[in-house]
CSV table of C-alpha atoms in Angstrom, one decimal:
chain,number,residue,atom,x,y,z
S,399,LEU,CA,93.7,97.1,40.1
S,400,VAL,CA,92.0,99.4,42.5
S,401,ASP,CA,91.1,103.0,41.7
S,402,ALA,CA,93.0,105.2,44.3
S,403,ARG,CA,90.2,107.8,44.1
S,404,VAL,CA,87.6,105.3,45.3
S,405,GLY,CA,89.3,102.5,47.2
S,406,LEU,CA,88.0,98.9,47.4
S,407,LYS,CA,84.6,98.4,45.8
S,408,PRO,CA,82.4,95.3,46.4
S,409,SER,CA,83.6,93.9,43.1
S,410,ASP,CA,87.2,94.3,44.2
S,411,VAL,CA,86.5,92.5,47.5
S,412,GLN,CA,84.8,89.7,45.6
S,413,MET,CA,87.8,89.3,43.3
S,414,LEU,CA,90.3,89.3,46.2
S,415,GLN,CA,88.2,86.7,48.0
S,416,PHE,CA,88.3,84.6,44.9
S,417,LEU,CA,92.1,85.0,44.6
S,418,GLU,CA,92.6,83.9,48.2
S,419,ALA,CA,90.1,81.0,48.3
S,420,GLU,CA,89.8,79.6,44.9
S,421,ALA,CA,92.8,80.6,42.7
S,422,ARG,CA,95.3,80.3,45.5
S,423,LEU,CA,97.7,82.4,43.5
S,424,PRO,CA,99.9,85.3,44.8
S,425,TYR,CA,98.6,88.7,43.7
S,426,LEU,CA,99.6,92.3,43.9
S,427,VAL,CA,97.1,95.1,44.7
S,428,VAL,CA,97.8,98.1,42.5
S,429,LEU,CA,96.3,101.5,43.3
S,430,THR,CA,95.8,103.2,40.0
S,431,LYS,CA,95.1,106.9,39.1
S,432,ALA,CA,97.3,108.1,41.9
S,433,ASP,CA,97.7,111.5,40.1
S,434,ALA,CA,93.9,112.0,40.4
S,435,ALA,CA,93.4,110.7,43.9
S,436,GLY,CA,94.3,114.0,45.7
S,437,PRO,CA,97.1,115.1,47.9
S,438,PRO,CA,99.6,112.6,49.3
S,439,GLN,CA,97.8,112.4,52.7
S,440,ARG,CA,94.6,111.3,50.9
S,441,ILE,CA,96.4,108.6,48.9
S,442,ALA,CA,98.1,107.4,52.1
S,443,GLN,CA,94.6,107.2,53.8
S,444,VAL,CA,93.2,105.2,50.9
S,445,ALA,CA,96.2,102.9,50.8
S,446,ALA,CA,95.9,102.3,54.6
S,447,LEU,CA,92.1,101.5,54.2
S,448,VAL,CA,92.8,99.1,51.4
S,449,GLN,CA,95.5,97.4,53.3
S,450,SER,CA,93.3,97.1,56.4
S,451,GLY,CA,90.7,95.5,54.3
S,452,LEU,CA,93.3,92.9,53.3
S,453,LYS,CA,94.5,92.0,56.9
S,454,SER,CA,93.7,88.4,56.5
S,455,ALA,CA,95.2,88.1,53.0
S,456,ARG,CA,97.8,85.5,52.9
S,457,ARG,CA,98.7,85.5,49.2
S,458,GLN,CA,99.0,89.2,48.7
S,459,LEU,CA,102.4,90.5,47.6
S,460,ARG,CA,103.3,93.4,49.8
S,461,PRO,CA,103.5,96.4,49.8
S,462,LEU,CA,100.7,97.8,47.7
S,463,ALA,CA,101.9,99.3,44.4
S,464,LEU,CA,100.9,102.8,43.5
S,465,VAL,CA,100.9,104.0,39.9
S,466,SER,CA,99.9,107.0,37.8
S,467,SER,CA,99.9,106.1,34.2
S,468,GLN,CA,99.3,109.8,33.3
S,469,ARG,CA,102.6,110.8,35.0
S,470,LYS,CA,104.2,107.4,34.5
S,471,ALA,CA,104.9,107.4,38.3
S,472,GLY,CA,105.4,103.9,39.7
S,473,VAL,CA,105.1,102.1,36.4
S,474,ASP,CA,108.7,101.0,36.1
S,475,ALA,CA,108.7,99.7,39.7
S,476,LEU,CA,105.5,97.8,39.0
S,477,GLN,CA,107.0,96.3,35.9
S,478,ARG,CA,110.1,95.1,37.9
S,479,ARG,CA,107.9,93.7,40.6
S,480,ILE,CA,105.8,91.7,38.1
S,481,ILE,CA,109.0,90.4,36.4
S,482,CYS,CA,110.4,89.4,39.8
S,483,ALA,CA,107.2,87.7,40.9
S,484,ALA,CA,107.0,85.8,37.6
S,485,THR,CA,110.6,84.7,37.5
S,486,GLY,CA,111.4,84.4,41.2
S,487,ARG,CA,114.2,86.9,40.9
S,488,SER,CA,114.6,89.6,43.5
S,489,ASP,CA,117.7,91.3,42.2
S,490,LEU,CA,115.6,93.8,40.2
S,491,LEU,CA,113.6,95.0,43.2
S,492,PRO,CA,114.5,98.3,45.0
S,493,GLU,CA,115.9,97.6,48.5
S,494,ALA,CA,112.6,98.8,50.1
S,495,THR,CA,110.7,95.9,48.6
S,496,ALA,CA,113.4,93.3,48.3
S,497,PRO,CA,113.3,90.4,50.8
S,498,ALA,CA,115.8,90.9,53.6
S,499,PRO,CA,119.1,89.0,53.2
S,500,ARG,CA,119.2,85.7,54.9
S,501,GLY,CA,122.1,84.1,56.7
S,502,ARG,CA,124.6,85.4,59.2
S,503,GLY,CA,125.9,88.9,58.8
S,504,GLY,CA,124.0,89.5,55.5
S,505,GLY,CA,123.2,92.9,54.3
S,506,ARG,CA,125.2,96.0,53.5
S,507,GLY,CA,128.0,97.1,55.7
S,508,ALA,CA,128.5,93.7,57.2
S,509,ALA,CA,132.2,92.9,57.9
């Protein structure tokens, strides 16, 4: 969990390094307090800075999640992503975050 008002703190970086090197588990970075982080442009800047700090991350589930518990924005999508990561199912994910279909002619509109 990363406060969207602040971005990555040294303690966040330390935890991410642990997850990459020691725990070797997939993880999702969640930007919290999006409602208090400012206008959408500011939130996008923070998200870009956080993502650039994770360039070498191999276990991070992408994209970043953005939530506002006060407004309940992004909470349902985050819950679905957690369930999907835990169960290996992708049918609960919105199309934007679901893995691309595999195989020949997969996807919508394929004849």
